[in-house]
C-alpha positions as MATLAB code, in Angstrom:
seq = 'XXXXXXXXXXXXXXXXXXXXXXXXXXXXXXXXXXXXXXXXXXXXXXXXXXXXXXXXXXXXXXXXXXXXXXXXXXXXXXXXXXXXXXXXXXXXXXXXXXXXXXXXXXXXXXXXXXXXXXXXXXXXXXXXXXXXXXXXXXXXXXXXXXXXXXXXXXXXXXXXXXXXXXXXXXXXXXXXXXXXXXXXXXXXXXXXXXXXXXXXXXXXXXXXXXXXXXXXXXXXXXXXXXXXXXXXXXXXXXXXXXXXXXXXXXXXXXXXXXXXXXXXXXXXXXXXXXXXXXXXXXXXXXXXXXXXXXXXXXXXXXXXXXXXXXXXXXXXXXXXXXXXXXXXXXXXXXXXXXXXXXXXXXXXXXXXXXXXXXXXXXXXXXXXXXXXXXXXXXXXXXXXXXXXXXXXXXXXXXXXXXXXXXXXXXXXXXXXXXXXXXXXXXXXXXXXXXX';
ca = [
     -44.124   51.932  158.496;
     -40.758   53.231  157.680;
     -40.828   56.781  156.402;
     -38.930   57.067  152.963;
     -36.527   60.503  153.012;
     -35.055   61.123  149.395;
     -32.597   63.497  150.604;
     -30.880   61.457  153.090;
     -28.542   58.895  151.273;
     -28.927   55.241  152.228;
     -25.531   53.937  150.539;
     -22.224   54.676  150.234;
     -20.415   56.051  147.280;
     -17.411   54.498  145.693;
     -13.944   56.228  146.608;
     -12.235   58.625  144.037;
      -9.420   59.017  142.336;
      -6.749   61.777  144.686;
      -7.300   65.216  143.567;
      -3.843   66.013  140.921;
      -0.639   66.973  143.049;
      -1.135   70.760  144.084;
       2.271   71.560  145.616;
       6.053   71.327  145.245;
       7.470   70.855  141.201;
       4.414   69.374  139.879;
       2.454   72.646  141.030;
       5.181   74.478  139.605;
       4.964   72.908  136.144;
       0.772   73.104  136.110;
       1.049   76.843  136.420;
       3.506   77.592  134.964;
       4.334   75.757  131.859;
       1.242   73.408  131.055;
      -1.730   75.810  132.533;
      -3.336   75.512  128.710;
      -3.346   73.838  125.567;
      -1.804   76.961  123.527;
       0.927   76.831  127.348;
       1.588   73.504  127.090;
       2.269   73.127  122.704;
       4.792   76.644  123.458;
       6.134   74.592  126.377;
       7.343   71.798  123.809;
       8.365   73.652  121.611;
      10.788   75.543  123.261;
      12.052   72.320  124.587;
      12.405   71.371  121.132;
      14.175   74.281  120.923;
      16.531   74.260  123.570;
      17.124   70.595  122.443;
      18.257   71.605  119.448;
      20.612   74.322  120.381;
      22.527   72.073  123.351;
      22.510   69.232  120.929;
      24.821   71.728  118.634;
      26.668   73.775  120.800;
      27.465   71.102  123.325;
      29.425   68.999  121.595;
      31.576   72.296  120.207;
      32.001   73.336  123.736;
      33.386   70.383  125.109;
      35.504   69.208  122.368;
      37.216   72.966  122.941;
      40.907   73.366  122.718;
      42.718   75.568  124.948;
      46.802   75.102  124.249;
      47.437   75.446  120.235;
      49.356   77.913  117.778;
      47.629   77.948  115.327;
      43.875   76.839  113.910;
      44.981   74.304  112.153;
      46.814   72.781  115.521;
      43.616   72.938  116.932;
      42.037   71.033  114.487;
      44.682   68.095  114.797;
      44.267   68.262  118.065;
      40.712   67.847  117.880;
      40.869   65.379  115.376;
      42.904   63.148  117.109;
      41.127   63.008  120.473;
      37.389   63.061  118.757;
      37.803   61.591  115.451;
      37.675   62.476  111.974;
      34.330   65.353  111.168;
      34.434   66.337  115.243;
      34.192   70.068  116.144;
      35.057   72.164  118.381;
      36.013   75.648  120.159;
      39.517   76.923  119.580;
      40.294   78.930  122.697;
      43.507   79.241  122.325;
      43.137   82.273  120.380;
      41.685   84.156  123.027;
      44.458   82.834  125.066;
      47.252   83.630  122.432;
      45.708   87.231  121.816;
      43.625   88.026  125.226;
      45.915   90.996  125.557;
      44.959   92.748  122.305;
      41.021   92.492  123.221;
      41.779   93.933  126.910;
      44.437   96.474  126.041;
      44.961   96.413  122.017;
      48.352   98.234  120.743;
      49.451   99.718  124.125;
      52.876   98.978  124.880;
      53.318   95.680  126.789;
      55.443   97.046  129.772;
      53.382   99.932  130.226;
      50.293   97.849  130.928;
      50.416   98.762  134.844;
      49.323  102.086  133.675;
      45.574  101.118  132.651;
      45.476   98.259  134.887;
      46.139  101.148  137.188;
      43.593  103.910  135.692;
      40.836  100.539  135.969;
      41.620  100.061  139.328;
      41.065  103.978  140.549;
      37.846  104.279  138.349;
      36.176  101.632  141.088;
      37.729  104.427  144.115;
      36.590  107.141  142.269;
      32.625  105.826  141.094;
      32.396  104.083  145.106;
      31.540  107.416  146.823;
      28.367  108.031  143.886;
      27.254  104.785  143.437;
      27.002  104.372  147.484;
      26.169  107.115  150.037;
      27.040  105.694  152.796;
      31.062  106.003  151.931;
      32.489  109.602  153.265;
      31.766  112.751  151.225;
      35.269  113.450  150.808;
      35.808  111.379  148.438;
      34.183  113.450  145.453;
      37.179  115.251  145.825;
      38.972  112.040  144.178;
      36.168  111.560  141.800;
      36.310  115.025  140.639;
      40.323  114.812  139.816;
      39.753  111.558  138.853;
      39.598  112.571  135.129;
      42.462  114.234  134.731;
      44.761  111.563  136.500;
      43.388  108.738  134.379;
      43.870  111.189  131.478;
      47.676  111.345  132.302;
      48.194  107.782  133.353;
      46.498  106.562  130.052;
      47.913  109.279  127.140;
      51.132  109.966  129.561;
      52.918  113.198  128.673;
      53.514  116.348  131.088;
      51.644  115.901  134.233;
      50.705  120.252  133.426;
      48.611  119.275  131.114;
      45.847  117.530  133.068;
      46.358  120.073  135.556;
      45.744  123.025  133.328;
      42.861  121.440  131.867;
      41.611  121.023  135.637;
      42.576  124.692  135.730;
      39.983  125.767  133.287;
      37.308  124.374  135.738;
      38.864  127.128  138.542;
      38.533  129.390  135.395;
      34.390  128.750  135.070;
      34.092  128.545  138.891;
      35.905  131.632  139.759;
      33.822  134.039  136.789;
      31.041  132.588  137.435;
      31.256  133.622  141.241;
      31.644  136.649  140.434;
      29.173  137.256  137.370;
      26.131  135.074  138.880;
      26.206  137.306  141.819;
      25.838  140.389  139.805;
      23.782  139.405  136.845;
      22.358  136.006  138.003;
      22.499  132.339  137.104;
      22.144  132.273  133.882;
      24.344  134.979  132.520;
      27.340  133.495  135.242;
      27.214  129.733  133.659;
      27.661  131.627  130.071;
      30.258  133.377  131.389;
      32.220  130.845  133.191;
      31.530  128.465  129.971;
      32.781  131.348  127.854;
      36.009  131.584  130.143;
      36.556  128.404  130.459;
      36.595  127.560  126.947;
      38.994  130.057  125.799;
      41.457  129.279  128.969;
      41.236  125.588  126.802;
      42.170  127.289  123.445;
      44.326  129.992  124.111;
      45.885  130.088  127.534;
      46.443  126.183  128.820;
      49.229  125.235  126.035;
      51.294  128.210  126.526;
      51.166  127.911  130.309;
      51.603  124.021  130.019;
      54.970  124.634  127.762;
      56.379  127.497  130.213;
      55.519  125.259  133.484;
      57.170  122.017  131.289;
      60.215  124.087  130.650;
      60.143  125.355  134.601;
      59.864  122.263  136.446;
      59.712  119.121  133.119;
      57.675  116.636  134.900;
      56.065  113.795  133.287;
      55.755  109.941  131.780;
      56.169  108.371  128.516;
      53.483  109.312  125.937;
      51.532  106.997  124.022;
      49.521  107.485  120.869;
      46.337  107.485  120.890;
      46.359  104.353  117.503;
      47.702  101.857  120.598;
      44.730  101.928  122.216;
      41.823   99.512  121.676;
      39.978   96.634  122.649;
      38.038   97.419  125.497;
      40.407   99.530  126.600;
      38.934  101.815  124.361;
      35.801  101.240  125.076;
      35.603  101.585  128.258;
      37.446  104.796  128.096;
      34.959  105.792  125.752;
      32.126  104.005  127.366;
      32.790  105.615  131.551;
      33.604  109.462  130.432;
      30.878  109.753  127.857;
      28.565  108.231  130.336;
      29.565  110.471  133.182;
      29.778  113.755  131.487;
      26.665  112.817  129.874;
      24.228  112.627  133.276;
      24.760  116.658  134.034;
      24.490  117.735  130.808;
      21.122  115.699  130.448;
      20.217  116.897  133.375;
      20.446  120.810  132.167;
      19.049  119.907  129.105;
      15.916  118.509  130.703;
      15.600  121.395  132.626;
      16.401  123.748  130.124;
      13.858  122.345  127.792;
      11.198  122.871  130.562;
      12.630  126.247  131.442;
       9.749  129.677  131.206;
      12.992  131.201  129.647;
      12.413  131.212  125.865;
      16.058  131.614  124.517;
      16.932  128.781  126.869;
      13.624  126.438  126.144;
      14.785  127.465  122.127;
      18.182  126.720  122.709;
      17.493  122.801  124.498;
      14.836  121.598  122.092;
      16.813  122.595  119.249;
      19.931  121.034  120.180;
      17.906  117.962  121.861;
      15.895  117.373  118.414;
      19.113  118.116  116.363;
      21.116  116.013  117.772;
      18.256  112.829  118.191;
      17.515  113.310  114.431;
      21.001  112.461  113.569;
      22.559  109.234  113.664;
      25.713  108.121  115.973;
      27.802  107.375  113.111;
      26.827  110.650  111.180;
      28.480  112.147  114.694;
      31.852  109.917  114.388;
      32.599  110.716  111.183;
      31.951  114.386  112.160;
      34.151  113.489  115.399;
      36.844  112.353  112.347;
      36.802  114.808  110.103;
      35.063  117.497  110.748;
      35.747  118.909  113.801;
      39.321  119.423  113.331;
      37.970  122.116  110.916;
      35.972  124.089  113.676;
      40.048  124.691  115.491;
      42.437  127.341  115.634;
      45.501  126.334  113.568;
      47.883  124.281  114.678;
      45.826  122.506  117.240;
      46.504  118.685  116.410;
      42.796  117.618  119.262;
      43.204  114.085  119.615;
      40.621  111.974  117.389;
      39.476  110.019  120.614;
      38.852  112.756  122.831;
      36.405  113.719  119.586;
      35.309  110.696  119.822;
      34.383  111.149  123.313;
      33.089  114.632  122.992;
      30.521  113.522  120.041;
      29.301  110.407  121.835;
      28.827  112.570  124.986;
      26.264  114.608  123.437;
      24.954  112.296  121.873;
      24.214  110.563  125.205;
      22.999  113.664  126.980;
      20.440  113.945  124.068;
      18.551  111.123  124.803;
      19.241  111.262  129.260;
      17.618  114.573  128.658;
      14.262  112.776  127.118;
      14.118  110.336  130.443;
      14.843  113.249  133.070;
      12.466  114.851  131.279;
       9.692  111.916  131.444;
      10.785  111.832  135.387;
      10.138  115.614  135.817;
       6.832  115.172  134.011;
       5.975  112.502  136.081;
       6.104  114.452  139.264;
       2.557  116.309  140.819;
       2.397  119.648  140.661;
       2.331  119.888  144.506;
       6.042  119.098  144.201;
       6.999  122.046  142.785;
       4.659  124.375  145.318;
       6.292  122.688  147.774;
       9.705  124.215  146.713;
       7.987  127.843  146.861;
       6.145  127.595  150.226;
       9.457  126.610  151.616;
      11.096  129.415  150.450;
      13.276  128.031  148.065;
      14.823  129.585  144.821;
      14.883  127.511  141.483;
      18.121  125.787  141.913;
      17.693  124.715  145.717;
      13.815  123.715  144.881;
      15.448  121.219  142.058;
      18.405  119.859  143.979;
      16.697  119.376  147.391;
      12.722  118.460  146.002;
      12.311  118.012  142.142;
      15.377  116.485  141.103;
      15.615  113.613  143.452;
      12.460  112.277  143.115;
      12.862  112.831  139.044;
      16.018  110.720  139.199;
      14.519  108.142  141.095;
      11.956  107.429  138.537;
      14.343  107.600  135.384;
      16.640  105.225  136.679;
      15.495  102.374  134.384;
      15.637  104.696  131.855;
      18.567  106.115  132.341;
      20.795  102.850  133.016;
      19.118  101.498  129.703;
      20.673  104.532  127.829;
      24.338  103.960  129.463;
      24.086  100.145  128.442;
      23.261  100.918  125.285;
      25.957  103.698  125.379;
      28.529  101.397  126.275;
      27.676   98.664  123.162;
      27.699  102.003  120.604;
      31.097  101.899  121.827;
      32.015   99.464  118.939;
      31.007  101.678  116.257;
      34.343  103.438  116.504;
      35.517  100.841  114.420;
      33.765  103.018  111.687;
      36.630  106.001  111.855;
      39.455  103.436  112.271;
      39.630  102.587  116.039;
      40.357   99.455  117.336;
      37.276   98.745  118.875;
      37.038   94.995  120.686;
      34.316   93.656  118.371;
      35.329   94.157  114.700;
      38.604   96.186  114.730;
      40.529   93.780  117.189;
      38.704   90.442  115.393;
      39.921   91.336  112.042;
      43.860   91.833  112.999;
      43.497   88.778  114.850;
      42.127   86.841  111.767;
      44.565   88.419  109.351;
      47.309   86.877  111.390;
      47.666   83.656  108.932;
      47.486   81.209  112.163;
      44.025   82.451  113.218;
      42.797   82.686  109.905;
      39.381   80.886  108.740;
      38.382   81.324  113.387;
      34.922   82.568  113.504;
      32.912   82.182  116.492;
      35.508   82.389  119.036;
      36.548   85.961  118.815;
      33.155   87.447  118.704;
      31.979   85.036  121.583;
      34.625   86.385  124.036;
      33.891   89.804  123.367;
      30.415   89.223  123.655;
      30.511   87.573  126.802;
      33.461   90.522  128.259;
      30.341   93.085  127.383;
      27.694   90.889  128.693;
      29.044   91.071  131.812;
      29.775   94.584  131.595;
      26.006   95.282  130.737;
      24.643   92.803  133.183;
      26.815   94.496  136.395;
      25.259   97.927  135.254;
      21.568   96.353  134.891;
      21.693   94.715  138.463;
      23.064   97.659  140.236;
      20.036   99.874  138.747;
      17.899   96.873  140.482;
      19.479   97.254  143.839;
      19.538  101.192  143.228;
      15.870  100.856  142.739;
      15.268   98.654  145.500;
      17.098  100.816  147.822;
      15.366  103.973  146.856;
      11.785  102.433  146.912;
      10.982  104.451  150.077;
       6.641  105.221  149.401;
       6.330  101.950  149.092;
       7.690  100.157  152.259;
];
């Protein structure tokens, strides 16, 4: 008799359906974009979306003009190739008027001069932004200010150099004060010095030198420039004089020094607790008050000044989350090395707090660099509205809409999006714990 197991199976089962495609695009699209129900209805509708946008701004693109004078030309133009109710871009304003975005009012034959200023600012930023170029070059970065001061405003060529000068000034008191009465009284000192070199000593000396030996280029006023001219002017010093002074502030504000700790929290909550355009208009009108007599400062190196503290405000807030973020060990590293204050936080602390605020700190300069347009507020020329609204006054360009502020946006995007990637690859490089 045949003995009857119930586990063991006696017939075959019918084939199955192939398991769903688990590799390649259709993998892709599972995980990614249908995973879910609540996936897979946001899924459509940003195709919807996206549908609905291209289905709009396509037809605008391509029907784009680029060789008109006028908005009405482009409109016969587009008329006659599309038909009666097409649309399209007219970018022959950009192309008629390119010149006033990039350089504004500045004299046309005297354009070599910025394009010349641009072209430096890449020799002088290479040696910071990569290490591996030779150290000598700070040297270039460090005068770089003054020559692109002089090649932009023109004038005597003794008056970047005695503005240079009043560096020497600081450098040489506070040699000789810090090693007396410390740190901290030699910076005041040098500041102090250096500061009334700037008021009282640097115009005399740059008329007598001017008189001496007249050397110099044609001057241009400071109401030519705009566009983005202006702000990157604005944009690159405020950013750079910015980092340091954020950097003293941060330290200052986490100094065992009362006066000092007083004197960086006040002036960091002051200045946070007060708009950017409160600071313009002070930049405007104000500070021309605060002067000795006579002294005609130029209203976009107060610009400049203004926006610079205003930017070392906030870098001062993401040092100081970086410095925060460090373990105490850190810092008793410094001291069972030996090392003083300033050698503990330029050889230990301070790298490793730069490291981690670099997000933070490249998020402030982008957002620096787009604040840049509010000098439209004080009667700049700034690329976005100051530049847009001379072009539409201009009776052929008037009633264009999206063009101008499309090319500007795009000029900044790119700006922005070169700064964002090379904190990525900064942050990549300098990723060493985690190799």
């Amino acid at each position: 008799m045949q003995e009857h197991i119930s586990y063991v199976r006696s017939q075959m089962l019918p084939p199955l359906d192939p398991p769903a495609g688990e590799k390649g695009a259709v993998k892709w699209l599972r995980e990614n974009l249908f995973s879910g129900p609540l996936n897979s209805v946001l899924t459509i509708l940003g195709l919807l979306a996206l549908y609905w946008v291209l289905s709009n701004a396509l037809p605008w693109l391509l029907h784009s003009v680029w060789n008109a004078n006028s908005l009405g030309e482009c409109r016969q133009i587009i008329a006659e190739r599309w038909g009666e109710g097409a649309t399209g871009a007219c970018w022959a304003m950009v192309k008629a008027r390119w010149h006033q975005y990039i350089f504004g009012f500045y004299p046309q034959y005297l354009y070599w001069r910025p394009t010349l200023a641009f072209c430096l600012l890449f020799v002088a930023l290479a040696p910071v932004l990569y290490t591996a170029l030779p150290r000598k070059m700070l040297w270039f970065t460090a005068l770089y200010p003054a020559l692109m001061f002089w090649l932009l405003w023109g004038g005597s060529v003794w008056a970047p150099v005695m503005a240079m000068a009043g560096f020497g000034v600081m450098a040489v008191v506070f040699k000789l004060v810090s090693a007396r009465f410390g740190v901290i009284i030699g910076a005041s000192a040098g500041f102090v010095a250096a500061v009334l070199w700037w008021l009282l000593a640097s115009g005399p000396v740059t008329a007598a030198l001017q008189g001496a030996i007249p050397l110099g280029i044609e001057s241009v006023d400071s109401d030519q420039f705009g566009g983005f001219l202006l702000s990157i002017v604005i944009g690159i010093t405020a950013i750079s004089a910015s980092l340091p002074m954020g950097i003293l502030l941060a330290l200052g504000r986490r100094s065992d020094m009362l006066l000092v700790r007083t004197l960086s929290v006040g002036f960091i909550e002051f200045i946070r607790g007060v708009p950017l355009i409160t600071l313009l208009f002070t930049a405007s009108l104000l500070l021309q008050y605060f002067l000795p007599p006579g002294n005609d400062f130029d209203i976009i190196l107060r610009v400049i000044i203004l926006v610079t503290l205003f930017a070392a405000a906030y870098i001062a807030e993401v040092i100081r989350g970086g410095l925060a973020a460090l373990p105490r060990g850190q810092y008793e590293a410094g001291d069972a090395l030996g090392l003083d204050y300033w050698q503990a936080q330029r050889l230990i602390v301070m790298p490793q707090a730069l490291k981690i605020s670099i997000p933070g700190i490249v998020s402030s300069f982008i957002g620096l660099f787009k604040d840049t347009t509010l000098v439209a507020f004080v009667g700049l020329n700034d690329p976005l509205k100051g530049i847009t609204q001379i072009v539409r006054a201009d009776i052929n360009w008037k009633g264009i809409y999206w063009e101008p502020y499309l090319f500007a946006g795009a000029l900044f995007f790119l700006i922005c999006f070169g700064m964002s990637r090379y904190s990525m690859w900064l942050e990549r490089k300098l990723k060493t714990d985690h190799r």
